[in-house]
Coordinates of C-alpha atoms in Angstrom, one line a residue:
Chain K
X28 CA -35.7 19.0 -1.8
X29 CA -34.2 22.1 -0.4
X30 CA -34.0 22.7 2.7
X31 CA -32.3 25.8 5.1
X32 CA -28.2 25.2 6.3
X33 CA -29.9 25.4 9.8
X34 CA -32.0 22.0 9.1
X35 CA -29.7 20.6 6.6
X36 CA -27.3 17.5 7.8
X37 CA -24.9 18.7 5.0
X38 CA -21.8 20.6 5.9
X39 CA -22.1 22.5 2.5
X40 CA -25.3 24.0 1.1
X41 CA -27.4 22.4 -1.7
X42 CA -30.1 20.5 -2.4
X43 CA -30.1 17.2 -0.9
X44 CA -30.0 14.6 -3.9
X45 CA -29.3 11.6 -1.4
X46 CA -29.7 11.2 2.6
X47 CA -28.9 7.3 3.9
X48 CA -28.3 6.1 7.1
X49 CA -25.9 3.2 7.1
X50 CA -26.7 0.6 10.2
X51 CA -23.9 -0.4 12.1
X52 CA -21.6 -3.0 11.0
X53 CA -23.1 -2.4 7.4
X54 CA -21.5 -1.8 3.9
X55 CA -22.6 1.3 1.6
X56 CA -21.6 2.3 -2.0
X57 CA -22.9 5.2 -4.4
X58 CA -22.0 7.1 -7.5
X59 CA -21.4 10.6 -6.3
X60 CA -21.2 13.0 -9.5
X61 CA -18.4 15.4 -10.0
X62 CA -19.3 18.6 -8.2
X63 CA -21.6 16.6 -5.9
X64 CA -20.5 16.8 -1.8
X65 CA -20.7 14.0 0.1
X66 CA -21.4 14.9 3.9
X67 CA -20.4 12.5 6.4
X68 CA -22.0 12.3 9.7
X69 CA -20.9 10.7 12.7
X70 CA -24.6 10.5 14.6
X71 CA -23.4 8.8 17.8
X72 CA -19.5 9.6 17.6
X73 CA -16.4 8.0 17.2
X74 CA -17.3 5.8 14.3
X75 CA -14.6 4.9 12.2
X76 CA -15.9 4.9 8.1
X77 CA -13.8 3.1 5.8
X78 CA -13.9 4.4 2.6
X79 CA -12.6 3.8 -0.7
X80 CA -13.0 5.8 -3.4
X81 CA -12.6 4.3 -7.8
X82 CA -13.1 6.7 -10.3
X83 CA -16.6 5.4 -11.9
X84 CA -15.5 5.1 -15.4
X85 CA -12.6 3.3 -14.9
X86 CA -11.9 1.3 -11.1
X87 CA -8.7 0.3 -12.2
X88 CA -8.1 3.7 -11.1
X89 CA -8.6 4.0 -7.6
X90 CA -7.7 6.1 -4.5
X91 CA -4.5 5.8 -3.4
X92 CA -3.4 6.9 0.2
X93 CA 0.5 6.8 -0.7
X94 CA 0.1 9.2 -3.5
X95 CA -2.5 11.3 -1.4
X96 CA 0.1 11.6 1.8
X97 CA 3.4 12.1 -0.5
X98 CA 1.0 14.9 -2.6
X99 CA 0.6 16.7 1.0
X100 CA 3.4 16.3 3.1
X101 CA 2.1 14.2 6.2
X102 CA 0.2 11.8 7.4
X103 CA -3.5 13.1 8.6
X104 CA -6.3 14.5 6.0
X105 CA -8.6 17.1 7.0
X106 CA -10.0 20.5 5.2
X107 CA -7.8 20.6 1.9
X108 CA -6.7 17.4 1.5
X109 CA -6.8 16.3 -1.7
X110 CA -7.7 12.3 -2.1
X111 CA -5.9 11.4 -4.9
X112 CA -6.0 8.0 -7.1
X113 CA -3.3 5.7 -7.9
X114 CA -2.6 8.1 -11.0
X115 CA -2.0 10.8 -8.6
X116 CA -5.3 12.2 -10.5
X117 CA -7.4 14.8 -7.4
X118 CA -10.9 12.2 -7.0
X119 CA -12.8 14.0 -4.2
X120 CA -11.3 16.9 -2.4
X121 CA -11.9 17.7 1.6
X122 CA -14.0 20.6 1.6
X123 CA -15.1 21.2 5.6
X124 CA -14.4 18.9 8.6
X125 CA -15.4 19.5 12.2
X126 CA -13.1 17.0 13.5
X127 CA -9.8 17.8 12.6
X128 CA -8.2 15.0 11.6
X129 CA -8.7 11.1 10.1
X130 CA -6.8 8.6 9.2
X131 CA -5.7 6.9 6.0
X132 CA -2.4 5.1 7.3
X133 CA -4.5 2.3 9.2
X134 CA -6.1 0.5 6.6
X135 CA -9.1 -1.6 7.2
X136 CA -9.9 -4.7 9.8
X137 CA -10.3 -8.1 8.3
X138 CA -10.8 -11.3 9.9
X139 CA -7.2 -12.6 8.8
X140 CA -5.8 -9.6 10.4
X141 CA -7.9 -9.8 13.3
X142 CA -6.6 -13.5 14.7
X143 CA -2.9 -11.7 14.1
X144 CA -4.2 -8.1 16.6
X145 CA -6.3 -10.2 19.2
X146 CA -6.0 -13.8 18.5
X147 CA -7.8 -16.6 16.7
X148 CA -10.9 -16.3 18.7
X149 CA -11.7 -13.6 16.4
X150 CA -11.9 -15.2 13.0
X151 CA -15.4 -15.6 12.7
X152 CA -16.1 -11.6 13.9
X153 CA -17.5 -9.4 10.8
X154 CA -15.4 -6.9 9.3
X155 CA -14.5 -4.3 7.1
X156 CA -12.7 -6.4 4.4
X157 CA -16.3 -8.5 4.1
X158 CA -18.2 -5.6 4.1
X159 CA -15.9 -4.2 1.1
X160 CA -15.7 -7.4 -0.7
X161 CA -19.6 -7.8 -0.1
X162 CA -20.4 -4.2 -1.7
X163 CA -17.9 -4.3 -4.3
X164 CA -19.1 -7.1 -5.9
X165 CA -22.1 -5.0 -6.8
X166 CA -20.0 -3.3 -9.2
X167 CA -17.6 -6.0 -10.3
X168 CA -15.2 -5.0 -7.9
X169 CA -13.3 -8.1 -6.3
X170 CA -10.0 -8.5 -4.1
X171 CA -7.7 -7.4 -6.2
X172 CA -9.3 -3.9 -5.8
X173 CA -8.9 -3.6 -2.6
X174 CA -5.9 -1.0 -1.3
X175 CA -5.5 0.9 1.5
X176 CA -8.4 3.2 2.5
X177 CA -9.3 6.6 4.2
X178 CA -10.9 5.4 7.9
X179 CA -12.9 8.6 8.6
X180 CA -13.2 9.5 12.4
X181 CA -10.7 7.3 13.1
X182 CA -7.4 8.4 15.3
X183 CA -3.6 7.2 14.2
X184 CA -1.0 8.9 15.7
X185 CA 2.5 8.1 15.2
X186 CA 4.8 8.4 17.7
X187 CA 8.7 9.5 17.5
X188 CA 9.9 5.9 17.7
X189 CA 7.5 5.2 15.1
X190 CA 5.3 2.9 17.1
X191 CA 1.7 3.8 16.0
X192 CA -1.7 2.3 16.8
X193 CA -5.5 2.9 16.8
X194 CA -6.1 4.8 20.0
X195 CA -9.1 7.0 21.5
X196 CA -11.2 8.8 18.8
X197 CA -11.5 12.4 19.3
X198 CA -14.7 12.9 16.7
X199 CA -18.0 13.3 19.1
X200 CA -21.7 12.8 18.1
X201 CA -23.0 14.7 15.0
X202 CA -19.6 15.9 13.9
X203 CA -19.4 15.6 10.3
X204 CA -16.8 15.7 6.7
X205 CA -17.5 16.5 3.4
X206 CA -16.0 15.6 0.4
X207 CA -16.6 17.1 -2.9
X208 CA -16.1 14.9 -6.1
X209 CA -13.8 16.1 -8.3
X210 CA -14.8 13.5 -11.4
X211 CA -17.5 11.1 -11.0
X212 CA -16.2 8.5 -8.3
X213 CA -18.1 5.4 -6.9
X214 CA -17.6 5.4 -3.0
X215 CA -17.5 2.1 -1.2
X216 CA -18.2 2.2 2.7
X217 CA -17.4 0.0 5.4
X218 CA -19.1 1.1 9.0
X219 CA -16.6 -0.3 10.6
X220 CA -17.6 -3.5 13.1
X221 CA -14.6 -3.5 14.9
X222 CA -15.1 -4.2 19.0
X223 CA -11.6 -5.2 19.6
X224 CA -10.0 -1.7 19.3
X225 CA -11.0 1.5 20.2
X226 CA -11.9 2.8 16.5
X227 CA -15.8 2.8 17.0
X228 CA -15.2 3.1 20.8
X229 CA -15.9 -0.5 21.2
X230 CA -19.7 -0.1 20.5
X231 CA -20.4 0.1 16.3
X232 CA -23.1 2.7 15.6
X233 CA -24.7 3.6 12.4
X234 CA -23.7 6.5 10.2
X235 CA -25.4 9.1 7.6
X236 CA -24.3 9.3 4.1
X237 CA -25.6 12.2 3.0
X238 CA -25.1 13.9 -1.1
X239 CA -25.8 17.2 -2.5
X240 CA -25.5 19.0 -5.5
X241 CA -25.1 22.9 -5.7
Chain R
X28 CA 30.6 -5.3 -40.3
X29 CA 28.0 -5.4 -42.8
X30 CA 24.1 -5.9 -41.9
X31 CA 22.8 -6.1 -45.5
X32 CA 22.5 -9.6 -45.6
X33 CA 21.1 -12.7 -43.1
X34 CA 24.5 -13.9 -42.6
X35 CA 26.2 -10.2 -41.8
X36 CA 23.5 -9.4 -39.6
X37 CA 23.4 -12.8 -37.6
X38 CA 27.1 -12.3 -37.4
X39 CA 26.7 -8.6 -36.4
X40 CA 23.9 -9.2 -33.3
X41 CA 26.4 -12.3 -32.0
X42 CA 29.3 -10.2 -32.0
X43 CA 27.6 -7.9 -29.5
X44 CA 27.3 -11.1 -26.7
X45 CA 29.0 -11.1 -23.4
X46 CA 29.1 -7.2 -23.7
X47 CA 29.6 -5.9 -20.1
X48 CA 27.9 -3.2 -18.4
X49 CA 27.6 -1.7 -14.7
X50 CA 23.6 -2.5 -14.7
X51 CA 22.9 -6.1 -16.2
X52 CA 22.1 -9.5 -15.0
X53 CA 24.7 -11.9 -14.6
X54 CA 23.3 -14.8 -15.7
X55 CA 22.9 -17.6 -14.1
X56 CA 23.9 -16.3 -11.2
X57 CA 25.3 -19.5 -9.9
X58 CA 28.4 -18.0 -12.2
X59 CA 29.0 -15.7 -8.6
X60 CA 28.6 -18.6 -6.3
X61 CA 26.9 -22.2 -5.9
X62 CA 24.0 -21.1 -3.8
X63 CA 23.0 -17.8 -5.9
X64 CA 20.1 -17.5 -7.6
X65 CA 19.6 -14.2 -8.6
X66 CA 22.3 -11.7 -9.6
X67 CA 21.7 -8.3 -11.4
X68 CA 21.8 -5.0 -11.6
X69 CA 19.0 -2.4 -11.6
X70 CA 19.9 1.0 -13.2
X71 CA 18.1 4.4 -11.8
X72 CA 15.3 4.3 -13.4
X73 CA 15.3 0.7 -13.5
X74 CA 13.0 -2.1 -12.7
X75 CA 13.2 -6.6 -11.8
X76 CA 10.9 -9.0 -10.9
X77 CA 11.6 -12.1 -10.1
X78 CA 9.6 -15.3 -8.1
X79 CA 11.4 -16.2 -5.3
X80 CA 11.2 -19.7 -3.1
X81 CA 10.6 -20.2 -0.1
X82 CA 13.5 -19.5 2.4
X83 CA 15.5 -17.2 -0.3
X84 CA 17.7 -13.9 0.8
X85 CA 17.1 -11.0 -1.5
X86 CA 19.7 -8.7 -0.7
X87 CA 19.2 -5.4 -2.1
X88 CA 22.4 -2.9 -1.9
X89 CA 22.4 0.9 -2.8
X90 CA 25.8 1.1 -4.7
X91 CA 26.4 4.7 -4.7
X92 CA 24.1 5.9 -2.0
X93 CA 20.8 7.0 -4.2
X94 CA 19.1 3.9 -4.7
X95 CA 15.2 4.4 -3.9
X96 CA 13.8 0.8 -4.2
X97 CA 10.3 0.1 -3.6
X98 CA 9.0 -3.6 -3.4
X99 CA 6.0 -5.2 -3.9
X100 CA 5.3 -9.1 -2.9
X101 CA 2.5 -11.1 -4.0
X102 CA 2.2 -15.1 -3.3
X103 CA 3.4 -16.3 -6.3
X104 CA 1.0 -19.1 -6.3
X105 CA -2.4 -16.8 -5.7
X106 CA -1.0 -13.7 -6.5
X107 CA -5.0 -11.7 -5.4
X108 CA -2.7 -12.4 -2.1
X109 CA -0.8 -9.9 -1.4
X110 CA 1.8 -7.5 0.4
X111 CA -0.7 -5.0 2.6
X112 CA 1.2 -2.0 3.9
X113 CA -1.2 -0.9 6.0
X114 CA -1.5 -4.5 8.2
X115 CA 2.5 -4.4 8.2
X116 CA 2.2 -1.5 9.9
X117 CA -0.8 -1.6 12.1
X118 CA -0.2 -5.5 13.0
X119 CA 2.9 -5.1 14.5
X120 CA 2.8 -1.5 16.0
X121 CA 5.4 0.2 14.2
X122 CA 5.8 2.5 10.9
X123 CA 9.5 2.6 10.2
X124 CA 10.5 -1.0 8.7
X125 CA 13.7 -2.6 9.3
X126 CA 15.5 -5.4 10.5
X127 CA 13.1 -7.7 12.5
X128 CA 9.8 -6.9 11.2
X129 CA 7.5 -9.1 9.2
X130 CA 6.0 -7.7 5.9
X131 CA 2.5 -9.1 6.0
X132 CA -0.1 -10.0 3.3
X133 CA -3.7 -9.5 3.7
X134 CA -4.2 -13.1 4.6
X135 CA -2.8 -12.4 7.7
X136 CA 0.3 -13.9 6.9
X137 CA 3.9 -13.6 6.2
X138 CA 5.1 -12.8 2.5
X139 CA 8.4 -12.1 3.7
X140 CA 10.7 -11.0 7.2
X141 CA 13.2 -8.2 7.1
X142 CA 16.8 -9.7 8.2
X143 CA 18.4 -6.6 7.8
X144 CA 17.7 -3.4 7.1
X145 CA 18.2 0.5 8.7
X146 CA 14.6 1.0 10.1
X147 CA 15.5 4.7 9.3
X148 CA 16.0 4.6 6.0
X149 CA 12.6 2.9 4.6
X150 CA 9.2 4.2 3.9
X151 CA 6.1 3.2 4.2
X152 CA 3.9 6.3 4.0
X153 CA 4.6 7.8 0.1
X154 CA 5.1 4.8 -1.9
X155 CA 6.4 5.4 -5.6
X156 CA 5.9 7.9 -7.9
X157 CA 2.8 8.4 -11.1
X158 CA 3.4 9.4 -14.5
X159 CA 1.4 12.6 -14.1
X160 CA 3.7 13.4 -11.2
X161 CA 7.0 12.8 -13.1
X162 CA 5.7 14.5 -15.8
X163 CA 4.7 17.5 -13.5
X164 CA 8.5 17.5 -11.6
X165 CA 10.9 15.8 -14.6
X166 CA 9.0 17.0 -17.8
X167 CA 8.2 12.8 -18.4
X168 CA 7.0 10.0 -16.7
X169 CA 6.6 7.5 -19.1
X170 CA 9.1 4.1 -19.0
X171 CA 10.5 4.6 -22.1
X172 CA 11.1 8.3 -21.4
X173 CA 14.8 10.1 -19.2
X174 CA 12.9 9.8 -15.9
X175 CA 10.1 6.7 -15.5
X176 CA 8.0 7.1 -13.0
X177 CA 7.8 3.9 -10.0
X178 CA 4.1 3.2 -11.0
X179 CA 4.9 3.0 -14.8
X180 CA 8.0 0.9 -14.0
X181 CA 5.3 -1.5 -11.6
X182 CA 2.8 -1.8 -14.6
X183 CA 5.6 -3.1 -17.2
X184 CA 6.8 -5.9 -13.9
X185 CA 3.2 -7.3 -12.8
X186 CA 2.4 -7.7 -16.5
X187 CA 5.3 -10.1 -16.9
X188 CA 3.6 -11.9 -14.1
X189 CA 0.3 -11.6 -15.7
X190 CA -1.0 -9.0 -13.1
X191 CA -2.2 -5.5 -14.3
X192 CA -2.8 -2.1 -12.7
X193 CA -5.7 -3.4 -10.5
X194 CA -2.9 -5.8 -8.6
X195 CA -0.6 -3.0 -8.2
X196 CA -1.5 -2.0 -4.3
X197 CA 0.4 0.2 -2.0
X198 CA 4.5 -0.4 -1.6
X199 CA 7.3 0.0 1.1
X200 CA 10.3 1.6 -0.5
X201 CA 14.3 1.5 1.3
X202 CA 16.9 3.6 0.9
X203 CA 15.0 6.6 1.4
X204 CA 13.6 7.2 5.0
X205 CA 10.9 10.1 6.1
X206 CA 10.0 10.8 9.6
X207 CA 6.4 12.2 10.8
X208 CA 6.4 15.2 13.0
X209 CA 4.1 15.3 16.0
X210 CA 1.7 17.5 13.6
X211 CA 1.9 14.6 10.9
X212 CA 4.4 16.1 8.6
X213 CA 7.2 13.9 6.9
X214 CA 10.6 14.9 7.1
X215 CA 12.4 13.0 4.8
X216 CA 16.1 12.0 5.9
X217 CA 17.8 11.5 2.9
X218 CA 19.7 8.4 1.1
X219 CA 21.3 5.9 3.7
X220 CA 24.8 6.6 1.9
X221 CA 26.7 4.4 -0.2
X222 CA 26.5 0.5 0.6
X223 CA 23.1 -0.1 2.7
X224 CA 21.9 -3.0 2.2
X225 CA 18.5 -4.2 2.7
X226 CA 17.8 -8.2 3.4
X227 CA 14.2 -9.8 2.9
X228 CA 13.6 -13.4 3.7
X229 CA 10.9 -15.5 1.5
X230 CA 8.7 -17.0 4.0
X231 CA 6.5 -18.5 1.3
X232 CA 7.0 -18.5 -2.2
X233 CA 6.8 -14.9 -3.9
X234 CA 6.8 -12.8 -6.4
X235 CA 8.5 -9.7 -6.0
X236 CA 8.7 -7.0 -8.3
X237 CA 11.1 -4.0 -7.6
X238 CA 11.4 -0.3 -9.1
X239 CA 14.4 1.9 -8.3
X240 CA 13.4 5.5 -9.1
X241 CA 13.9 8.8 -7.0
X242 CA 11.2 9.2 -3.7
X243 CA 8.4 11.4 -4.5
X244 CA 9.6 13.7 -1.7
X245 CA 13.4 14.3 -3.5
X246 CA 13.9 17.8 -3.6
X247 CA 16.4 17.8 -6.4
X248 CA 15.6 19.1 -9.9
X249 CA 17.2 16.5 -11.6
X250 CA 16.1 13.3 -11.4
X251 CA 18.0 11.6 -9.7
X252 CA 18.3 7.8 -8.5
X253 CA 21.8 5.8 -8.9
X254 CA 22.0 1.7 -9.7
X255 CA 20.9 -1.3 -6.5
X256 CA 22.4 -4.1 -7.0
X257 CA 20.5 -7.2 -5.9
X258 CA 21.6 -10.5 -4.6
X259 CA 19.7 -13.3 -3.7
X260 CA 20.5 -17.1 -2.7
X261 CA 18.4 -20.3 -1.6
X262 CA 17.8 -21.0 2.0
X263 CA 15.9 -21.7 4.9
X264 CA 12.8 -20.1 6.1
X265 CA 12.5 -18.3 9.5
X266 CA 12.2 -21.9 11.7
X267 CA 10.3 -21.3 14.9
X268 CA 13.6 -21.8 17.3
X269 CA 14.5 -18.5 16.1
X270 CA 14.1 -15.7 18.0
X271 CA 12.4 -13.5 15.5
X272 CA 9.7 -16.5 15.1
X273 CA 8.6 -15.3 18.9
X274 CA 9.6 -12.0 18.6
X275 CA 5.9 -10.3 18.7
X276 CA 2.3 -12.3 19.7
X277 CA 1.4 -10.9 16.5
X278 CA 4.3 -11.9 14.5
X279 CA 4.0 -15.4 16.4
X280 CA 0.5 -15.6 14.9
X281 CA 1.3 -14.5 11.7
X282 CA 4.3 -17.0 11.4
X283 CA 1.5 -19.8 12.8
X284 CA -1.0 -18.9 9.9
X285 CA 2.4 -19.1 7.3
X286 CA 2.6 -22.8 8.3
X287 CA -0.5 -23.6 8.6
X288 CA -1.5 -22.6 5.1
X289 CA 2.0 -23.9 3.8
X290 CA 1.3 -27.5 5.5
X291 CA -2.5 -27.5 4.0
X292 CA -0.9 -26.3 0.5
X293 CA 1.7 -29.5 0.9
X294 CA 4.6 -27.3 0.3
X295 CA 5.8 -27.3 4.1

């Protein structure tokens, strides 16, 4: 369906091909077509999305956030950046953002890292590494392809010392970020459960996964 | 000397043994001293692997002051276990790696501590560098090719190990430092100068595969990246009377889940 930019929950206009809401805590995944935009929306605000991104052809080739930082000079992405794969090869580009800025230094929770950040008591908390592992095995994905991802909505900073650290978010409710495919790419989705850091501001709330086509 | 014949050839190839050259292994390395066990090397340009036990040194030394070596570590034993950037950095509060901090797999454990290093002079944000990139800056990326590219280089290691491109995640490189601004920009600070070292303790068994190719934030036209040379010997594993055992909660806990799966594994 079309449907006018005032209604639409995509940041860029076309015609709405997908429109998902992913519960909280929940994994999500889907083929996005070159040209396609994926829209992001954070409905209740400061909900970190983990997201990885394999080109759908060929996953051995897979987003890469070393080669997407050294590509453009620092540390945060926003409108512009250009998420690039472990061949350096532009997979989805950042076409609008009302946030500002997200984080791809961070990486995602597990349960092994948890007991290391809060203690022990933790282990048996849900996280993003399960939801990853749990979704990528739909498409013959496994451990080994997990690298470090893009944690939309989520705030980084690094200090002069270099101490840096998962602190206060400074996305609000509705605000979203689109991406626009620049090959055919397979997006895998963690909504994040973390409640021992600040990242979903302790309370994990469900997200909107939205595609269009122009 | 004549190759035309079995015997010419033969006695052609042996004649070219214990040829010396700056960038080679010396081999074995117990040749430099009793407790050695790895001695060589690495030309700009250049990559090594090796697995590593438990307890070993790697010293890695930038010879002429533009070494850019970037590591990877896997568990040599379940090598889907591996070095995770991201937790090294996150885990223990801190970007800028050097002497004292822990370099974490995703099993929330320790692959290896850093026993001596310039925390200045590492980086963890840009990793290595792609063939399309080298290509794009140098002309080539390829590893046969005048200026390999870091990835390239990684491919040709893991495969000796029987990993491919899929096991090849994020590195930490040294010798080479960047900075972020307050806006998020990297400033990159340059070579450490002639004779840094960089020391990594095994604190389980590993592989560890290194590249040593120019930074992919060197300004300079030519590509440019001058010889490590790495030393490592047999020892003993970070004990928990030391101070660095204690050094962080989260390093305490990452050093506690090291032993724990050591002892279960029957190899502590």
């Amino acid at each position: 369906m079309t449907v006018s930019a005032a209604e639409s929950p995509a940041l860029t206009p076309g015609t709405i091909v997908l429109d998902q809401t992913v519960a909280a805590r929940a994994p999500w995944s889907a083929i996005v077509r070159r040209g396609q935009v994926l829209t992001i929306v954070d409905l209740h605000g400061n909900q970190a999305v983990d997201c990885l991104i394999y080109r759908a052809d060929d996953t051995a080739e897979r987003y890469s956030a070393q080669d997407t930082l050294a590509a453009q000079g620092g540390i945060f992405l926003t409108t512009g950046s250009v998420l690039r794969s472990s061949e350096g090869r532009p997979l989805m580009t950042v076409v609008a953002d009302e946030v500002g800025r997200h984080d791809t230094v961070g990486g995602a929770c597990s349960r092994e890292s948890n007991t290391l950040r809060y203690g022990h008591h933790t282990k048996h908390q849900h996280a993003c590494v399960e939801n990853f592992l749990a979704e990528g095995a739909k498409w013959g994905l496994g451990k080994r392809d997990l690298v470090s991802n893009i944690n939309w909505y989520m705030n980084v900073p690094v200090d002069p010392d270099g101490s840096l650290g998962i602190v206060d978010g400074i996305s609000a409710p509705g605000l979203r970020v689109a991406l626009r495919a620049e090959l055919d790419v397979l997006v895998l989705v963690s909504n994040c459960p973390q409640i021992n850091n600040p990242c979903n501001g302790f309370d994990p709330t469900p997200v909107r996964m939205v595609v269009t086509s122009s | 000397m004549s190759t035309a014949t079995t015997a010419g050839a033969r006695e052609h190839a042996r004649a070219q043994g214990g040829t010396v050259v700056d960038c080679m292994p010396i081999v074995p390395a117990t040749r430099l001293g009793e407790n050695l066990t790895w001695a060589e090397t690495i030309p700009g340009g250049g990559y090594a692997s090796r697995r590593l036990a438990r307890g070993t040194t790697l010293r890695l030394t930038d010879l002429h002051g533009d070494a850019c070596v970037s590591v990877l570590l896997f568990n040599a034993d379940e090598p889907w276990e591996r070095l995770n950037v991201a937790d090294t950095v996150k885990v223990l509060w801190q970007a800028y790696v050097g002497e004292g901090h822990l370099l974490l797999s995703d099993q929330g454990r320790v692959l290896a501590s850093v026993t001596a290093g310039a925390r200045d002079r590492s980086d963890t944000f840009c990793g290595t560098t792609t063939r399309a990139g080298n290509t794009e800056r140098y002309g080539d990326g390829s590893a046969h090719g005048p200026s390999p590219a870091g990835r390239e280089l990684f491919t040709l290691a893991a495969a000796k190990h029987g990993l491919t491109r899929r096991d090849l995640p994020p590195s930490i490189s040294f010798f080479q430092g960047v900075r972020v601004g307050d806006d998020g920009t990297f400033t990159r600070l340059g070579p450490a100068g002639p004779g840094a070292t960089v020391e990594l303790r095994a604190e389980m068994p590993v592989t560890v595969l290194l590249a040593n190719v120019p930074h992919p934030l060197d300004p300079r036209e030519a590509y440019t990246c001058s010889p490590v040379e790495i030393r490592a010997w047999s020892g003993s594993p970070t004990a928990h009377t030391d101070p660095l055992w204690s050094r962080s909660p989260e390093g305490e806990r990452a050093f506690a889940n090291t032993a724990d799966y050591l002892t279960a594994r029957g190899i502590a």
